[in-house]
Amino acid sequence: MPFAVYVLGLAVFAQGTSEFMLSGLVSAIAADLDVSLSAAGLLTSAFAVGMVLGAPLMALFSRTWPRRRALLLFLAVFIAVHIVGALTPGYGVLLAARFVGALANAGFWAVALAAAVSMVPDGLRGRATAVVVGGVTIACVVGVPAGAVLGERWGWRAAFWAVAAVSLPALWAITRSVPGGVPGGRDRGRGGGTAPVADARGTASAGQEPEKAPAPDRTPTPARTPAPIPVRDELRLLLTAPHLLPTLLTMALVQGATFCAFSYLEPLLTRTTGLTTTWVPVALALFGAGAFLGVGAAGRYAERRPTAFIAYGMAALALGWSALALTAGRPVAALALIPLLGMLAFGTGTVLITRVLGLAGRSSTLAGAFGTSAFNLGAAVGPWAGGLALEAGGGYRSPVWVSAALMALALLTEGARRLRRVRSRKRASGSTAG
């Protein structure tokens, strides 16, 4: 695996830490900036809104950019806004910095995944993608709890400084390892090695001795890479793909439920469960470990029965969030449920993303961006809905009840999708019989 692929995974680790770390810092931010808990929770929503808008826009704008230049630009902006966020004394500037940082994050993702698979043979594309995406799950296991520890000891601004510091080595390494080619070609990382090219006289360009007679080339002519689909055609294919839009809606609801409870996990644990702040990083690490296991289980078992995996996962999430709301006052029960919910949430979400890419067919370029937008639409709406429940006086359990309600809606949308699919099959079989 080229070193550049691991560099991209390091950058994604920093960005994933930034996206999720506020779940352990909301109380400190609210106290320092003199805002409410719901307003501090909107910082997560602002990041998610930036990802919702940035994913399709950056996927379009960066289609023809040189990859190294695009990655450096997006990562430099990401670092800059975290420095601004660490220094600002005002809530408004921090909110804007979160939004701009998410746009840069979305742009980086749009280029990084394409760059990773272009640097490896076809048989290693899955591994290259897993290395890049694995940065997010490692962020949940390590980065988010570490951010909570930094916030507890040195203030929430220390977590922002840490994200910027972790991103700097990746910025330097990208300049040294990622090829500068434009999208559409096959790149090789530096040091990957290329075969010497022979000139017209049969003399190797690397200074080798000339051959007496070139052997006839019996290598089969490779098939031409199909031309990229025009953007307008990709959009048309996406909007008319059967069952794609209901799947995107289901994905948004599942992620909304996850982020609604996750964004207010710290006040739930410290003010309802009765745990001290030192337990917050432990709980976040448990959630991240569950997410890591859930992604692994989805990749291993979901291909066999993806529909059943999604249905059982969503039903279990609806029951799990309800159980957490009911048992939040019991530390052992709460700490036992948190990793289970992380596993179910990320496992189910991974299979939904795979379904989106499968339904999109040849429009996978924008389908990935639309899936990212749906994921982060839920991440924006969830904390907002949880904040409304808090403002209404529902108590610290209320965001978890909102998560359970969102999962009930997700089950309804998935059930309606499956019912329409069964009816369409019956109509198709009836017309064939006729």
JSON list of N, CA and C in Angstrom, two decimals, residues 80-121:
[
{"chain": "A", "resi": 80, "resn": "ALA", "atom": "N", "xyz": [-6.44, 26.29, 9.11]},
{"chain": "A", "resi": 80, "resn": "ALA", "atom": "CA", "xyz": [-6.57, 27.72, 9.41]},
{"chain": "A", "resi": 80, "resn": "ALA", "atom": "C", "xyz": [-7.82, 28.00, 10.24]},
{"chain": "A", "resi": 81, "resn": "VAL", "atom": "N", "xyz": [-8.96, 27.37, 9.89]},
{"chain": "A", "resi": 81, "resn": "VAL", "atom": "CA", "xyz": [-10.19, 27.67, 10.64]},
{"chain": "A", "resi": 81, "resn": "VAL", "atom": "C", "xyz": [-10.12, 27.10, 12.05]},
{"chain": "A", "resi": 82, "resn": "HIS", "atom": "N", "xyz": [-9.35, 26.05, 12.27]},
{"chain": "A", "resi": 82, "resn": "HIS", "atom": "CA", "xyz": [-9.22, 25.55, 13.64]},
{"chain": "A", "resi": 82, "resn": "HIS", "atom": "C", "xyz": [-8.34, 26.47, 14.49]},
{"chain": "A", "resi": 83, "resn": "ILE", "atom": "N", "xyz": [-7.37, 27.08, 13.86]},
{"chain": "A", "resi": 83, "resn": "ILE", "atom": "CA", "xyz": [-6.59, 28.08, 14.59]},
{"chain": "A", "resi": 83, "resn": "ILE", "atom": "C", "xyz": [-7.46, 29.28, 14.94]},
{"chain": "A", "resi": 84, "resn": "VAL", "atom": "N", "xyz": [-8.29, 29.70, 13.98]},
{"chain": "A", "resi": 84, "resn": "VAL", "atom": "CA", "xyz": [-9.23, 30.80, 14.25]},
{"chain": "A", "resi": 84, "resn": "VAL", "atom": "C", "xyz": [-10.19, 30.41, 15.37]},
{"chain": "A", "resi": 85, "resn": "GLY", "atom": "N", "xyz": [-10.71, 29.18, 15.33]},
{"chain": "A", "resi": 85, "resn": "GLY", "atom": "CA", "xyz": [-11.63, 28.73, 16.37]},
{"chain": "A", "resi": 85, "resn": "GLY", "atom": "C", "xyz": [-10.98, 28.68, 17.74]},
{"chain": "A", "resi": 86, "resn": "ALA", "atom": "N", "xyz": [-9.71, 28.31, 17.80]},
{"chain": "A", "resi": 86, "resn": "ALA", "atom": "CA", "xyz": [-9.02, 28.25, 19.08]},
{"chain": "A", "resi": 86, "resn": "ALA", "atom": "C", "xyz": [-8.76, 29.63, 19.66]},
{"chain": "A", "resi": 87, "resn": "LEU", "atom": "N", "xyz": [-8.67, 30.65, 18.81]},
{"chain": "A", "resi": 87, "resn": "LEU", "atom": "CA", "xyz": [-8.33, 31.99, 19.27]},
{"chain": "A", "resi": 87, "resn": "LEU", "atom": "C", "xyz": [-9.54, 32.89, 19.50]},
{"chain": "A", "resi": 88, "resn": "THR", "atom": "N", "xyz": [-10.66, 32.59, 18.86]},
{"chain": "A", "resi": 88, "resn": "THR", "atom": "CA", "xyz": [-11.79, 33.53, 18.89]},
{"chain": "A", "resi": 88, "resn": "THR", "atom": "C", "xyz": [-12.43, 33.61, 20.28]},
{"chain": "A", "resi": 89, "resn": "PRO", "atom": "N", "xyz": [-12.83, 34.81, 20.69]},
{"chain": "A", "resi": 89, "resn": "PRO", "atom": "CA", "xyz": [-13.56, 34.93, 21.95]},
{"chain": "A", "resi": 89, "resn": "PRO", "atom": "C", "xyz": [-15.08, 34.92, 21.75]},
{"chain": "A", "resi": 90, "resn": "GLY", "atom": "N", "xyz": [-15.54, 34.87, 20.49]},
{"chain": "A", "resi": 90, "resn": "GLY", "atom": "CA", "xyz": [-16.97, 35.01, 20.23]},
{"chain": "A", "resi": 90, "resn": "GLY", "atom": "C", "xyz": [-17.59, 33.76, 19.64]},
{"chain": "A", "resi": 91, "resn": "TYR", "atom": "N", "xyz": [-18.84, 33.54, 19.99]},
{"chain": "A", "resi": 91, "resn": "TYR", "atom": "CA", "xyz": [-19.59, 32.37, 19.51]},
{"chain": "A", "resi": 91, "resn": "TYR", "atom": "C", "xyz": [-19.83, 32.45, 18.00]},
{"chain": "A", "resi": 92, "resn": "GLY", "atom": "N", "xyz": [-20.14, 33.62, 17.49]},
{"chain": "A", "resi": 92, "resn": "GLY", "atom": "CA", "xyz": [-20.45, 33.76, 16.07]},
{"chain": "A", "resi": 92, "resn": "GLY", "atom": "C", "xyz": [-19.29, 33.38, 15.17]},
{"chain": "A", "resi": 93, "resn": "VAL", "atom": "N", "xyz": [-18.09, 33.80, 15.54]},
{"chain": "A", "resi": 93, "resn": "VAL", "atom": "CA", "xyz": [-16.90, 33.47, 14.75]},
{"chain": "A", "resi": 93, "resn": "VAL", "atom": "C", "xyz": [-16.64, 31.96, 14.80]},
{"chain": "A", "resi": 94, "resn": "LEU", "atom": "N", "xyz": [-16.83, 31.36, 15.98]},
{"chain": "A", "resi": 94, "resn": "LEU", "atom": "CA", "xyz": [-16.63, 29.92, 16.11]},
{"chain": "A", "resi": 94, "resn": "LEU", "atom": "C", "xyz": [-17.65, 29.16, 15.25]},
{"chain": "A", "resi": 95, "resn": "LEU", "atom": "N", "xyz": [-18.89, 29.64, 15.23]},
{"chain": "A", "resi": 95, "resn": "LEU", "atom": "CA", "xyz": [-19.92, 29.00, 14.41]},
{"chain": "A", "resi": 95, "resn": "LEU", "atom": "C", "xyz": [-19.55, 29.07, 12.93]},
{"chain": "A", "resi": 96, "resn": "ALA", "atom": "N", "xyz": [-19.09, 30.24, 12.48]},
{"chain": "A", "resi": 96, "resn": "ALA", "atom": "CA", "xyz": [-18.68, 30.39, 11.08]},
{"chain": "A", "resi": 96, "resn": "ALA", "atom": "C", "xyz": [-17.46, 29.53, 10.77]},
{"chain": "A", "resi": 97, "resn": "ALA", "atom": "N", "xyz": [-16.52, 29.44, 11.72]},
{"chain": "A", "resi": 97, "resn": "ALA", "atom": "CA", "xyz": [-15.33, 28.63, 11.50]},
{"chain": "A", "resi": 97, "resn": "ALA", "atom": "C", "xyz": [-15.70, 27.16, 11.35]},
{"chain": "A", "resi": 98, "resn": "ARG", "atom": "N", "xyz": [-16.67, 26.69, 12.12]},
{"chain": "A", "resi": 98, "resn": "ARG", "atom": "CA", "xyz": [-17.11, 25.30, 11.98]},
{"chain": "A", "resi": 98, "resn": "ARG", "atom": "C", "xyz": [-17.71, 25.05, 10.59]},
{"chain": "A", "resi": 99, "resn": "PHE", "atom": "N", "xyz": [-18.46, 26.00, 10.10]},
{"chain": "A", "resi": 99, "resn": "PHE", "atom": "CA", "xyz": [-19.09, 25.83, 8.79]},
{"chain": "A", "resi": 99, "resn": "PHE", "atom": "C", "xyz": [-18.05, 25.80, 7.68]},
{"chain": "A", "resi": 100, "resn": "VAL", "atom": "N", "xyz": [-17.11, 26.74, 7.71]},
{"chain": "A", "resi": 100, "resn": "VAL", "atom": "CA", "xyz": [-16.06, 26.79, 6.67]},
{"chain": "A", "resi": 100, "resn": "VAL", "atom": "C", "xyz": [-15.16, 25.55, 6.76]},
{"chain": "A", "resi": 101, "resn": "GLY", "atom": "N", "xyz": [-14.85, 25.14, 7.98]},
{"chain": "A", "resi": 101, "resn": "GLY", "atom": "CA", "xyz": [-14.05, 23.93, 8.14]},
{"chain": "A", "resi": 101, "resn": "GLY", "atom": "C", "xyz": [-14.73, 22.71, 7.56]},
{"chain": "A", "resi": 102, "resn": "ALA", "atom": "N", "xyz": [-16.06, 22.64, 7.66]},
{"chain": "A", "resi": 102, "resn": "ALA", "atom": "CA", "xyz": [-16.78, 21.51, 7.08]},
{"chain": "A", "resi": 102, "resn": "ALA", "atom": "C", "xyz": [-16.74, 21.55, 5.55]},
{"chain": "A", "resi": 103, "resn": "LEU", "atom": "N", "xyz": [-16.82, 22.74, 4.96]},
{"chain": "A", "resi": 103, "resn": "LEU", "atom": "CA", "xyz": [-16.69, 22.83, 3.51]},
{"chain": "A", "resi": 103, "resn": "LEU", "atom": "C", "xyz": [-15.34, 22.29, 3.05]},
{"chain": "A", "resi": 104, "resn": "ALA", "atom": "N", "xyz": [-14.28, 22.67, 3.78]},
{"chain": "A", "resi": 104, "resn": "ALA", "atom": "CA", "xyz": [-12.95, 22.17, 3.44]},
{"chain": "A", "resi": 104, "resn": "ALA", "atom": "C", "xyz": [-12.86, 20.66, 3.65]},
{"chain": "A", "resi": 105, "resn": "ASN", "atom": "N", "xyz": [-13.47, 20.17, 4.71]},
{"chain": "A", "resi": 105, "resn": "ASN", "atom": "CA", "xyz": [-13.49, 18.74, 4.97]},
{"chain": "A", "resi": 105, "resn": "ASN", "atom": "C", "xyz": [-14.19, 17.98, 3.84]},
{"chain": "A", "resi": 106, "resn": "ALA", "atom": "N", "xyz": [-15.33, 18.51, 3.39]},
{"chain": "A", "resi": 106, "resn": "ALA", "atom": "CA", "xyz": [-16.07, 17.87, 2.30]},
{"chain": "A", "resi": 106, "resn": "ALA", "atom": "C", "xyz": [-15.24, 17.84, 1.02]},
{"chain": "A", "resi": 107, "resn": "GLY", "atom": "N", "xyz": [-14.54, 18.94, 0.73]},
{"chain": "A", "resi": 107, "resn": "GLY", "atom": "CA", "xyz": [-13.69, 18.97, -0.44]},
{"chain": "A", "resi": 107, "resn": "GLY", "atom": "C", "xyz": [-12.55, 17.97, -0.35]},
{"chain": "A", "resi": 108, "resn": "PHE", "atom": "N", "xyz": [-11.96, 17.86, 0.83]},
{"chain": "A", "resi": 108, "resn": "PHE", "atom": "CA", "xyz": [-10.87, 16.90, 1.01]},
{"chain": "A", "resi": 108, "resn": "PHE", "atom": "C", "xyz": [-11.35, 15.48, 0.78]},
{"chain": "A", "resi": 109, "resn": "TRP", "atom": "N", "xyz": [-12.51, 15.15, 1.34]},
{"chain": "A", "resi": 109, "resn": "TRP", "atom": "CA", "xyz": [-13.07, 13.81, 1.14]},
{"chain": "A", "resi": 109, "resn": "TRP", "atom": "C", "xyz": [-13.32, 13.53, -0.33]},
{"chain": "A", "resi": 110, "resn": "ALA", "atom": "N", "xyz": [-13.85, 14.51, -1.05]},
{"chain": "A", "resi": 110, "resn": "ALA", "atom": "CA", "xyz": [-14.18, 14.29, -2.46]},
{"chain": "A", "resi": 110, "resn": "ALA", "atom": "C", "xyz": [-12.95, 13.92, -3.26]},
{"chain": "A", "resi": 111, "resn": "VAL", "atom": "N", "xyz": [-11.80, 14.50, -2.92]},
{"chain": "A", "resi": 111, "resn": "VAL", "atom": "CA", "xyz": [-10.57, 14.24, -3.66]},
{"chain": "A", "resi": 111, "resn": "VAL", "atom": "C", "xyz": [-9.82, 13.04, -3.08]},
{"chain": "A", "resi": 112, "resn": "ALA", "atom": "N", "xyz": [-9.80, 12.90, -1.76]},
{"chain": "A", "resi": 112, "resn": "ALA", "atom": "CA", "xyz": [-8.97, 11.88, -1.12]},
{"chain": "A", "resi": 112, "resn": "ALA", "atom": "C", "xyz": [-9.38, 10.47, -1.51]},
{"chain": "A", "resi": 113, "resn": "LEU", "atom": "N", "xyz": [-10.68, 10.18, -1.56]},
{"chain": "A", "resi": 113, "resn": "LEU", "atom": "CA", "xyz": [-11.11, 8.84, -1.91]},
{"chain": "A", "resi": 113, "resn": "LEU", "atom": "C", "xyz": [-10.73, 8.49, -3.35]},
{"chain": "A", "resi": 114, "resn": "ALA", "atom": "N", "xyz": [-10.94, 9.46, -4.26]},
{"chain": "A", "resi": 114, "resn": "ALA", "atom": "CA", "xyz": [-10.55, 9.21, -5.66]},
{"chain": "A", "resi": 114, "resn": "ALA", "atom": "C", "xyz": [-9.04, 9.06, -5.79]},
{"chain": "A", "resi": 115, "resn": "ALA", "atom": "N", "xyz": [-8.28, 9.86, -5.06]},
{"chain": "A", "resi": 115, "resn": "ALA", "atom": "CA", "xyz": [-6.83, 9.79, -5.13]},
{"chain": "A", "resi": 115, "resn": "ALA", "atom": "C", "xyz": [-6.32, 8.46, -4.59]},
{"chain": "A", "resi": 116, "resn": "ALA", "atom": "N", "xyz": [-6.92, 7.97, -3.50]},
{"chain": "A", "resi": 116, "resn": "ALA", "atom": "CA", "xyz": [-6.46, 6.73, -2.88]},
{"chain": "A", "resi": 116, "resn": "ALA", "atom": "C", "xyz": [-6.62, 5.55, -3.82]},
{"chain": "A", "resi": 117, "resn": "VAL", "atom": "N", "xyz": [-7.79, 5.42, -4.46]},
{"chain": "A", "resi": 117, "resn": "VAL", "atom": "CA", "xyz": [-8.01, 4.26, -5.33]},
{"chain": "A", "resi": 117, "resn": "VAL", "atom": "C", "xyz": [-7.22, 4.38, -6.62]},
{"chain": "A", "resi": 118, "resn": "SER", "atom": "N", "xyz": [-6.82, 5.60, -7.01]},
{"chain": "A", "resi": 118, "resn": "SER", "atom": "CA", "xyz": [-6.05, 5.76, -8.25]},
{"chain": "A", "resi": 118, "resn": "SER", "atom": "C", "xyz": [-4.59, 5.38, -8.07]},
{"chain": "A", "resi": 119, "resn": "MET", "atom": "N", "xyz": [-4.13, 5.27, -6.83]},
{"chain": "A", "resi": 119, "resn": "MET", "atom": "CA", "xyz": [-2.72, 4.96, -6.57]},
{"chain": "A", "resi": 119, "resn": "MET", "atom": "C", "xyz": [-2.45, 3.48, -6.36]},
{"chain": "A", "resi": 120, "resn": "VAL", "atom": "N", "xyz": [-3.48, 2.64, -6.45]},
{"chain": "A", "resi": 120, "resn": "VAL", "atom": "CA", "xyz": [-3.30, 1.21, -6.20]},
{"chain": "A", "resi": 120, "resn": "VAL", "atom": "C", "xyz": [-3.92, 0.41, -7.34]},
{"chain": "A", "resi": 121, "resn": "PRO", "atom": "N", "xyz": [-3.51, -0.85, -7.51]},
{"chain": "A", "resi": 121, "resn": "PRO", "atom": "CA", "xyz": [-4.16, -1.71, -8.50]},
{"chain": "A", "resi": 121, "resn": "PRO", "atom": "C", "xyz": [-5.62, -1.95, -8.14]}
]
